[in-house]
Every structure is written in structure tokens, then in C-alpha cells.
Amino acid sequence: MKTLHRLRYLGVILATVMMTGTAYLNIAWAARYIDQGNGTVADQNSGLLWQQADSYHELKQGMNWYRALEYVDLKNAEKFAGFTDWRLPTIDELKSLYDASRPIKNKDGERIGLPEPFRNGGSYYLWTNTERGLENAWYFGLG
């Protein structure tokens, strides 16, 4: 099980709910994540649509949680992939992406356990929308 911690500068990967007839079915890993060809990956099991490349690909830097929230607002304002309901994912949603046996690597060459459609890797740590008290938020460590 992954350990959850607090950190100040992390990457962001966004999620939005995609309504499909196959949502919430138990689908094999190989067919579960579908590259949509527009910078997103559809999770056929959960019904979520994920940003394929995290914020590090675009900005080339980590960010604090408040900047992560601004990044979400920016993606919604630009209607990224045609959607305006992007948000930071929950801890459990990020956990659902992780499998230590996967070969995908982060920007530093470390294995991060993301599915094949996230082949360009990204940050090792990702912000969640889960707050911890008034001044902290949880992040999820891949790897």
C-alpha cells in the first residue's frame, strides 16, 4: 500500500468524469485505459477521463497546492479536450492508476507504475483534492 505524505511542490494530473455505458465494469488492465488521441486517457472501469501528460510536461516545474488549483482553473478556462469540469483527483482515484509492475518511468527515469497510455511519464508525486486540515493537502507518490 502506498504511503501518503505532504509535500510543497508536486505535479498535477487532472481527472474528469466521463459518462459511458462501460463505466464501472471490471475490465482487464490492457483494455481498461484508452488513449483518446486528444491528450486524455479514458478509464473504462471507473468512468474517469484523465489528462494524459501531467503539469510537468507543460510547465517543466513542480507546483504548490494553490498553484495546482490555479492550473485546474486554467485547464477548465481553455476547455482542455472539450471539457470544463477538470479537477484534482482523489487519493483513491490516483491509487487506481498505480501498479508497480508497469514499466512507465517518470521524468527522472524512475518507474512510476502508470498504465501504458501515460507512456510519457511525468512527476513522481501528484497532488490530490483531499485536504488535511486547514493548511495541508495530501499527495500521492508513484513508485
Tab-separated table of N, CA and C in Angstrom, residues 2-143:
chain	number	residue	atom	x	y	z
A	2	LYS	N	0.504	2.250	-0.729
A	2	LYS	CA	1.256	3.494	-0.827
A	2	LYS	C	1.117	4.300	0.463
A	3	THR	N	2.174	4.994	0.810
A	3	THR	CA	2.155	5.901	1.949
A	3	THR	C	1.807	7.294	1.460
A	4	LEU	N	0.949	7.969	2.160
A	4	LEU	CA	0.543	9.315	1.793
A	4	LEU	C	1.291	10.313	2.661
A	5	HIS	N	1.749	11.373	2.040
A	5	HIS	CA	2.546	12.380	2.731
A	5	HIS	C	2.119	13.765	2.296
A	6	ARG	N	2.742	14.761	2.896
A	6	ARG	CA	2.559	16.145	2.479
A	6	ARG	C	3.857	16.614	1.837
A	7	LEU	N	3.755	17.430	0.800
A	7	LEU	CA	4.916	17.995	0.141
A	7	LEU	C	4.516	19.323	-0.454
A	8	ARG	N	5.472	20.180	-0.727
A	8	ARG	CA	5.129	21.517	-1.174
A	8	ARG	C	5.074	21.679	-2.687
A	9	TYR	N	5.924	21.025	-3.447
A	9	TYR	CA	5.961	21.248	-4.892
A	9	TYR	C	5.847	19.926	-5.630
A	10	LEU	N	4.740	19.745	-6.311
A	10	LEU	CA	4.436	18.491	-6.983
A	10	LEU	C	3.874	18.755	-8.361
A	11	GLY	N	3.583	17.679	-9.087
A	11	GLY	CA	2.908	17.796	-10.368
A	11	GLY	C	1.416	17.616	-10.206
A	12	VAL	N	0.715	17.826	-11.291
A	12	VAL	CA	-0.738	17.692	-11.301
A	12	VAL	C	-1.136	16.841	-12.488
A	13	ILE	N	-2.011	15.901	-12.259
A	13	ILE	CA	-2.689	15.188	-13.330
A	13	ILE	C	-4.171	15.369	-13.036
A	14	LEU	N	-4.929	15.704	-14.035
A	14	LEU	CA	-6.330	16.047	-13.824
A	14	LEU	C	-7.245	14.893	-14.176
A	15	ALA	N	-8.433	14.913	-13.602
A	15	ALA	CA	-9.451	13.912	-13.900
A	15	ALA	C	-10.789	14.605	-14.085
A	16	THR	N	-11.610	14.050	-14.932
A	16	THR	CA	-12.984	14.490	-15.087
A	16	THR	C	-13.824	13.236	-15.266
A	17	VAL	N	-15.086	13.293	-14.962
A	17	VAL	CA	-15.950	12.125	-15.098
A	17	VAL	C	-16.433	12.028	-16.532
A	18	MET	N	-16.295	10.855	-17.095
A	18	MET	CA	-16.726	10.590	-18.452
A	18	MET	C	-17.878	9.592	-18.358
A	19	MET	N	-19.004	9.948	-18.854
A	19	MET	CA	-20.153	9.062	-18.768
A	19	MET	C	-20.190	8.143	-19.984
A	20	THR	N	-19.994	6.851	-19.730
A	20	THR	CA	-20.059	5.869	-20.809
A	20	THR	C	-20.856	4.670	-20.335
A	21	GLY	N	-21.277	3.874	-21.274
A	21	GLY	CA	-22.020	2.675	-20.937
A	21	GLY	C	-21.166	1.616	-20.279
A	22	THR	N	-19.837	1.731	-20.405
A	22	THR	CA	-18.962	0.715	-19.836
A	22	THR	C	-18.411	1.097	-18.475
A	23	ALA	N	-18.779	2.241	-17.979
A	23	ALA	CA	-18.250	2.682	-16.689
A	23	ALA	C	-18.598	1.687	-15.592
A	24	TYR	N	-17.645	1.500	-14.692
A	24	TYR	CA	-17.783	0.660	-13.507
A	24	TYR	C	-17.836	-0.839	-13.799
A	25	LEU	N	-17.447	-1.254	-14.991
A	25	LEU	CA	-17.325	-2.676	-15.271
A	25	LEU	C	-15.923	-3.126	-14.891
A	26	ASN	N	-15.767	-4.404	-14.590
A	26	ASN	CA	-14.441	-4.924	-14.296
A	26	ASN	C	-13.781	-5.305	-15.612
A	27	ILE	N	-12.917	-4.452	-16.104
A	27	ILE	CA	-12.299	-4.632	-17.408
A	27	ILE	C	-10.825	-4.954	-17.217
A	28	ALA	N	-10.284	-5.861	-18.039
A	28	ALA	CA	-8.874	-6.230	-17.954
A	28	ALA	C	-7.993	-4.996	-18.107
A	29	TRP	N	-6.833	-5.003	-17.417
A	29	TRP	CA	-5.929	-3.851	-17.434
A	29	TRP	C	-5.579	-3.417	-18.846
A	30	ALA	N	-5.310	-4.357	-19.732
A	30	ALA	CA	-4.869	-4.000	-21.085
A	30	ALA	C	-5.911	-3.185	-21.834
A	31	ALA	N	-7.173	-3.462	-21.607
A	31	ALA	CA	-8.239	-2.754	-22.322
A	31	ALA	C	-8.866	-1.649	-21.482
A	32	ARG	N	-8.439	-1.536	-20.254
A	32	ARG	CA	-9.084	-0.587	-19.343
A	32	ARG	C	-8.791	0.867	-19.688
A	33	TYR	N	-7.554	1.183	-20.043
A	33	TYR	CA	-7.137	2.564	-20.298
A	33	TYR	C	-6.987	2.795	-21.794
A	34	ILE	N	-7.761	3.746	-22.319
A	34	ILE	CA	-7.791	4.005	-23.756
A	34	ILE	C	-7.284	5.414	-24.048
A	35	ASP	N	-6.234	5.495	-24.877
A	35	ASP	CA	-5.717	6.787	-25.334
A	35	ASP	C	-6.754	7.392	-26.271
A	36	GLN	N	-7.285	8.551	-25.915
A	36	GLN	CA	-8.343	9.187	-26.700
A	36	GLN	C	-7.811	10.019	-27.868
A	37	GLY	N	-6.492	10.177	-27.964
A	37	GLY	CA	-5.906	10.916	-29.066
A	37	GLY	C	-6.036	12.428	-28.953
A	38	ASN	N	-6.495	12.923	-27.816
A	38	ASN	CA	-6.669	14.368	-27.626
A	38	ASN	C	-6.000	14.857	-26.340
A	39	GLY	N	-5.007	14.092	-25.875
A	39	GLY	CA	-4.330	14.465	-24.638
A	39	GLY	C	-4.984	13.895	-23.401
A	40	THR	N	-5.914	12.957	-23.588
A	40	THR	CA	-6.604	12.344	-22.455
A	40	THR	C	-6.571	10.825	-22.568
A	41	VAL	N	-6.816	10.181	-21.434
A	41	VAL	CA	-6.905	8.727	-21.346
A	41	VAL	C	-8.212	8.392	-20.645
A	42	ALA	N	-9.024	7.548	-21.256
A	42	ALA	CA	-10.293	7.122	-20.667
A	42	ALA	C	-10.080	5.859	-19.848
A	43	ASP	N	-10.583	5.851	-18.624
A	43	ASP	CA	-10.566	4.677	-17.762
A	43	ASP	C	-11.930	4.017	-17.899
A	44	GLN	N	-11.972	2.909	-18.616
A	44	GLN	CA	-13.224	2.220	-18.895
A	44	GLN	C	-13.826	1.570	-17.656
A	45	ASN	N	-13.033	1.414	-16.606
A	45	ASN	CA	-13.530	0.793	-15.385
A	45	ASN	C	-14.202	1.805	-14.459
A	46	SER	N	-13.570	2.965	-14.277
A	46	SER	CA	-14.092	3.952	-13.329
A	46	SER	C	-14.978	5.005	-13.974
A	47	GLY	N	-14.861	5.170	-15.293
A	47	GLY	CA	-15.602	6.225	-15.969
A	47	GLY	C	-14.891	7.568	-15.936
A	48	LEU	N	-13.647	7.596	-15.440
A	48	LEU	CA	-12.885	8.846	-15.392
A	48	LEU	C	-12.136	9.076	-16.697
A	49	LEU	N	-11.966	10.329	-17.026
A	49	LEU	CA	-11.127	10.743	-18.140
A	49	LEU	C	-9.948	11.473	-17.521
A	50	TRP	N	-8.734	11.017	-17.834
A	50	TRP	CA	-7.523	11.556	-17.230
A	50	TRP	C	-6.763	12.422	-18.218
A	51	GLN	N	-6.103	13.448	-17.708
A	51	GLN	CA	-5.140	14.194	-18.503
A	51	GLN	C	-3.965	13.244	-18.747
A	52	GLN	N	-3.563	13.082	-19.996
A	52	GLN	CA	-2.527	12.105	-20.319
A	52	GLN	C	-1.140	12.524	-19.828
A	53	ALA	N	-0.786	13.765	-19.989
A	53	ALA	CA	0.514	14.272	-19.548
A	53	ALA	C	0.287	15.207	-18.366
A	54	ASP	N	1.024	14.994	-17.303
A	54	ASP	CA	0.800	15.841	-16.132
A	54	ASP	C	1.340	17.253	-16.349
A	55	SER	N	1.142	18.102	-15.376
A	55	SER	CA	1.516	19.517	-15.493
A	55	SER	C	3.002	19.718	-15.748
A	56	TYR	N	3.832	18.790	-15.307
A	56	TYR	CA	5.271	18.941	-15.506
A	56	TYR	C	5.625	18.966	-16.992
A	57	HIS	N	4.906	18.216	-17.808
A	57	HIS	CA	5.164	18.212	-19.253
A	57	HIS	C	4.984	19.604	-19.850
A	58	GLU	N	4.012	20.306	-19.362
A	58	GLU	CA	3.686	21.628	-19.898
A	58	GLU	C	4.527	22.734	-19.274
A	59	LEU	N	4.707	22.695	-17.969
A	59	LEU	CA	5.330	23.802	-17.242
A	59	LEU	C	6.800	23.582	-16.901
A	60	LYS	N	7.254	22.338	-16.956
A	60	LYS	CA	8.643	21.975	-16.638
A	60	LYS	C	9.055	22.372	-15.221
A	61	GLN	N	8.098	22.316	-14.310
A	61	GLN	CA	8.382	22.601	-12.903
A	61	GLN	C	7.274	22.028	-12.030
A	62	GLY	N	7.617	21.785	-10.759
A	62	GLY	CA	6.612	21.375	-9.795
A	62	GLY	C	5.811	22.584	-9.348
A	63	MET	N	4.818	22.342	-8.518
A	63	MET	CA	3.985	23.451	-8.049
A	63	MET	C	3.421	23.146	-6.674
A	64	ASN	N	3.115	24.204	-5.934
A	64	ASN	CA	2.455	24.004	-4.653
A	64	ASN	C	0.962	23.755	-4.901
A	65	TRP	N	0.238	23.429	-3.825
A	65	TRP	CA	-1.164	23.038	-3.977
A	65	TRP	C	-2.019	24.177	-4.519
A	66	TYR	N	-1.736	25.402	-4.090
A	66	TYR	CA	-2.525	26.540	-4.573
A	66	TYR	C	-2.295	26.776	-6.059
A	67	ARG	N	-1.061	26.608	-6.501
A	67	ARG	CA	-0.763	26.724	-7.933
A	67	ARG	C	-1.430	25.574	-8.692
A	68	ALA	N	-1.507	24.411	-8.072
A	68	ALA	CA	-2.190	23.277	-8.696
A	68	ALA	C	-3.667	23.600	-8.929
A	69	LEU	N	-4.295	24.257	-7.961
A	69	LEU	CA	-5.698	24.652	-8.131
A	69	LEU	C	-5.840	25.679	-9.254
A	70	GLU	N	-4.871	26.586	-9.373
A	70	GLU	CA	-4.881	27.557	-10.474
A	70	GLU	C	-4.708	26.850	-11.818
A	71	TYR	N	-3.884	25.815	-11.849
A	71	TYR	CA	-3.682	25.031	-13.065
A	71	TYR	C	-4.999	24.378	-13.500
A	72	VAL	N	-5.740	23.856	-12.541
A	72	VAL	CA	-7.054	23.278	-12.841
A	72	VAL	C	-7.962	24.343	-13.453
A	73	ASP	N	-8.002	25.519	-12.844
A	73	ASP	CA	-8.821	26.617	-13.381
A	73	ASP	C	-8.403	26.975	-14.801
A	74	LEU	N	-7.098	27.005	-15.065
A	74	LEU	CA	-6.588	27.307	-16.401
A	74	LEU	C	-7.066	26.274	-17.416
A	75	LYS	N	-6.969	25.001	-17.071
A	75	LYS	CA	-7.392	23.931	-17.986
A	75	LYS	C	-8.896	23.996	-18.242
A	76	ASN	N	-9.664	24.338	-17.227
A	76	ASN	CA	-11.109	24.491	-17.429
A	76	ASN	C	-11.416	25.702	-18.300
A	77	ALA	N	-10.700	26.804	-18.101
A	77	ALA	CA	-10.926	28.013	-18.903
A	77	ALA	C	-10.577	27.789	-20.371
A	78	GLU	N	-9.541	27.000	-20.625
A	78	GLU	CA	-9.161	26.730	-22.016
A	78	GLU	C	-9.950	25.569	-22.620
A	79	LYS	N	-10.854	24.990	-21.826
A	79	LYS	CA	-11.690	23.866	-22.271
A	79	LYS	C	-10.824	22.724	-22.814
A	80	PHE	N	-9.848	22.342	-22.004
A	80	PHE	CA	-8.937	21.267	-22.377
A	80	PHE	C	-9.710	20.016	-22.781
A	81	ALA	N	-9.429	19.511	-23.969
A	81	ALA	CA	-10.065	18.314	-24.533
A	81	ALA	C	-11.586	18.446	-24.605
A	82	GLY	N	-12.089	19.687	-24.604
A	82	GLY	CA	-13.522	19.916	-24.741
A	82	GLY	C	-14.305	19.874	-23.442
A	83	PHE	N	-13.611	19.828	-22.300
A	83	PHE	CA	-14.286	19.731	-21.007
A	83	PHE	C	-14.003	20.953	-20.144
A	84	THR	N	-14.942	21.263	-19.259
A	84	THR	CA	-14.773	22.384	-18.324
A	84	THR	C	-14.993	21.950	-16.874
A	85	ASP	N	-14.905	20.643	-16.615
A	85	ASP	CA	-15.099	20.157	-15.246
A	85	ASP	C	-13.884	19.381	-14.733
A	86	TRP	N	-12.687	19.777	-15.178
A	86	TRP	CA	-11.464	19.151	-14.692
A	86	TRP	C	-11.277	19.468	-13.218
A	87	ARG	N	-10.652	18.546	-12.495
A	87	ARG	CA	-10.420	18.706	-11.062
A	87	ARG	C	-9.208	17.881	-10.670
A	88	LEU	N	-8.680	18.143	-9.486
A	88	LEU	CA	-7.654	17.268	-8.941
A	88	LEU	C	-8.331	15.960	-8.544
A	89	PRO	N	-7.688	14.831	-8.785
A	89	PRO	CA	-8.297	13.551	-8.411
A	89	PRO	C	-8.199	13.286	-6.911
A	90	THR	N	-9.007	12.349	-6.448
A	90	THR	CA	-8.932	11.916	-5.053
A	90	THR	C	-7.743	10.968	-4.883
A	91	ILE	N	-7.398	10.711	-3.649
A	91	ILE	CA	-6.328	9.746	-3.369
A	91	ILE	C	-6.682	8.389	-3.960
A	92	ASP	N	-7.908	7.934	-3.745
A	92	ASP	CA	-8.313	6.620	-4.243
A	92	ASP	C	-8.305	6.557	-5.764
A	93	GLU	N	-8.663	7.639	-6.426
A	93	GLU	CA	-8.614	7.655	-7.890
A	93	GLU	C	-7.177	7.512	-8.379
A	94	LEU	N	-6.245	8.203	-7.740
A	94	LEU	CA	-4.839	8.056	-8.128
A	94	LEU	C	-4.327	6.654	-7.821
A	95	LYS	N	-4.733	6.093	-6.693
A	95	LYS	CA	-4.342	4.719	-6.360
A	95	LYS	C	-4.788	3.746	-7.443
A	96	SER	N	-5.945	4.003	-8.043
A	96	SER	CA	-6.474	3.087	-9.060
A	96	SER	C	-5.604	3.051	-10.313
A	97	LEU	N	-4.787	4.071	-10.539
A	97	LEU	CA	-3.887	4.096	-11.699
A	97	LEU	C	-2.616	3.292	-11.466
A	98	TYR	N	-2.238	3.125	-10.220
A	98	TYR	CA	-0.912	2.614	-9.875
A	98	TYR	C	-0.834	1.092	-9.886
A	99	ASP	N	0.222	0.572	-10.521
A	99	ASP	CA	0.566	-0.846	-10.489
A	99	ASP	C	2.089	-0.914	-10.607
A	100	ALA	N	2.759	-1.337	-9.553
A	100	ALA	CA	4.225	-1.322	-9.501
A	100	ALA	C	4.876	-2.128	-10.613
A	101	SER	N	4.172	-3.074	-11.210
A	101	SER	CA	4.767	-3.914	-12.250
A	101	SER	C	4.871	-3.220	-13.609
A	102	ARG	N	4.252	-2.069	-13.753
A	102	ARG	CA	4.280	-1.387	-15.053
A	102	ARG	C	5.620	-0.689	-15.284
A	103	PRO	N	6.095	-0.670	-16.549
A	103	PRO	CA	7.423	-0.121	-16.842
A	103	PRO	C	7.490	1.389	-17.087
A	104	ILE	N	6.383	2.107	-17.053
A	104	ILE	CA	6.395	3.543	-17.349
A	104	ILE	C	7.287	4.265	-16.335
A	105	LYS	N	8.103	5.209	-16.839
A	105	LYS	CA	9.047	5.928	-15.978
A	105	LYS	C	8.704	7.407	-15.891
A	106	ASN	N	9.153	8.035	-14.804
A	106	ASN	CA	8.924	9.468	-14.624
A	106	ASN	C	10.004	10.269	-15.344
A	107	LYS	N	9.975	11.560	-15.184
A	107	LYS	CA	10.915	12.457	-15.857
A	107	LYS	C	12.364	12.183	-15.480
A	108	ASP	N	12.599	11.538	-14.342
A	108	ASP	CA	13.944	11.232	-13.875
A	108	ASP	C	14.348	9.784	-14.148
A	109	GLY	N	13.525	9.048	-14.889
A	109	GLY	CA	13.838	7.671	-15.236
A	109	GLY	C	13.452	6.638	-14.203
A	110	GLU	N	12.676	7.015	-13.197
A	110	GLU	CA	12.235	6.080	-12.164
A	110	GLU	C	10.872	5.495	-12.538
A	111	ARG	N	10.694	4.203	-12.273
A	111	ARG	CA	9.403	3.564	-12.555
A	111	ARG	C	8.315	4.183	-11.696
A	112	ILE	N	7.169	4.486	-12.326
A	112	ILE	CA	6.075	5.108	-11.578
A	112	ILE	C	4.767	4.331	-11.649
A	113	GLY	N	4.742	3.211	-12.352
A	113	GLY	CA	3.592	2.324	-12.299
A	113	GLY	C	2.317	2.821	-12.944
A	114	LEU	N	2.428	3.736	-13.909
A	114	LEU	CA	1.229	4.200	-14.617
A	114	LEU	C	0.930	3.288	-15.801
A	115	PRO	N	-0.321	3.233	-16.244
A	115	PRO	CA	-0.684	2.427	-17.410
A	115	PRO	C	-0.008	2.931	-18.691
A	116	GLU	N	0.103	2.074	-19.684
A	116	GLU	CA	0.759	2.369	-20.961
A	116	GLU	C	0.329	3.678	-21.620
A	117	PRO	N	-0.942	4.049	-21.639
A	117	PRO	CA	-1.296	5.315	-22.300
A	117	PRO	C	-0.647	6.553	-21.674
A	118	PHE	N	-0.077	6.418	-20.478
A	118	PHE	CA	0.639	7.523	-19.835
A	118	PHE	C	2.141	7.374	-20.094
A	119	ARG	N	2.510	6.829	-21.250
A	119	ARG	CA	3.872	6.433	-21.579
A	119	ARG	C	4.912	7.545	-21.485
A	120	ASN	N	4.516	8.794	-21.517
A	120	ASN	CA	5.486	9.887	-21.431
A	120	ASN	C	5.902	10.197	-20.001
A	121	GLY	N	5.402	9.431	-19.045
A	121	GLY	CA	5.804	9.613	-17.656
A	121	GLY	C	5.360	10.947	-17.090
A	122	GLY	N	6.176	11.511	-16.231
A	122	GLY	CA	5.836	12.781	-15.604
A	122	GLY	C	6.411	12.875	-14.214
A	123	SER	N	5.678	13.446	-13.321
A	123	SER	CA	6.133	13.657	-11.946
A	123	SER	C	6.041	12.374	-11.131
A	124	TYR	N	6.839	12.323	-10.080
A	124	TYR	CA	6.832	11.188	-9.170
A	124	TYR	C	5.731	11.334	-8.129
A	125	TYR	N	5.423	12.572	-7.770
A	125	TYR	CA	4.377	12.869	-6.795
A	125	TYR	C	3.296	13.713	-7.451
A	126	LEU	N	2.042	13.429	-7.128
A	126	LEU	CA	0.911	14.147	-7.718
A	126	LEU	C	-0.026	14.647	-6.620
A	127	TRP	N	-0.504	15.859	-6.778
A	127	TRP	CA	-1.457	16.430	-5.829
A	127	TRP	C	-2.813	15.748	-5.933
A	128	THR	N	-3.507	15.691	-4.805
A	128	THR	CA	-4.891	15.217	-4.780
A	128	THR	C	-5.788	16.378	-4.367
A	129	ASN	N	-7.090	16.154	-4.445
A	129	ASN	CA	-8.033	17.181	-3.979
A	129	ASN	C	-8.387	16.977	-2.510
A	130	THR	N	-7.708	16.054	-1.846
A	130	THR	CA	-8.005	15.712	-0.466
A	130	THR	C	-7.228	16.615	0.485
A	131	GLU	N	-7.950	17.461	1.200
A	131	GLU	CA	-7.317	18.367	2.153
A	131	GLU	C	-7.085	17.652	3.471
A	132	ARG	N	-6.065	18.109	4.176
A	132	ARG	CA	-5.749	17.577	5.507
A	132	ARG	C	-5.642	18.758	6.449
A	133	GLY	N	-6.717	19.029	7.145
A	133	GLY	CA	-6.758	20.204	7.998
A	133	GLY	C	-6.939	21.463	7.165
A	134	LEU	N	-6.625	22.595	7.746
A	134	LEU	CA	-6.827	23.868	7.062
A	134	LEU	C	-5.654	24.275	6.186
A	135	GLU	N	-4.475	23.715	6.427
A	135	GLU	CA	-3.293	24.204	5.733
A	135	GLU	C	-2.549	23.153	4.930
A	136	ASN	N	-3.058	21.950	4.826
A	136	ASN	CA	-2.339	20.890	4.137
A	136	ASN	C	-3.254	20.136	3.186
A	137	ALA	N	-2.638	19.486	2.215
A	137	ALA	CA	-3.358	18.606	1.292
A	137	ALA	C	-2.496	17.373	1.074
A	138	TRP	N	-3.131	16.273	0.741
A	138	TRP	CA	-2.415	15.024	0.504
A	138	TRP	C	-1.910	14.972	-0.925
A	139	TYR	N	-0.774	14.302	-1.098
A	139	TYR	CA	-0.296	13.976	-2.439
A	139	TYR	C	-0.144	12.474	-2.516
A	140	PHE	N	0.016	11.979	-3.722
A	140	PHE	CA	0.177	10.546	-3.931
A	140	PHE	C	1.520	10.313	-4.599
A	141	GLY	N	2.329	9.428	-4.030
A	141	GLY	CA	3.632	9.103	-4.596
A	141	GLY	C	3.544	7.885	-5.494
A	142	LEU	N	3.983	8.039	-6.730
A	142	LEU	CA	4.029	6.933	-7.683
A	142	LEU	C	5.412	6.302	-7.600
A	143	GLY	N	5.458	5.011	-7.410
A	143	GLY	CA	6.759	4.347	-7.393
A	143	GLY	C	7.018	3.604	-6.124
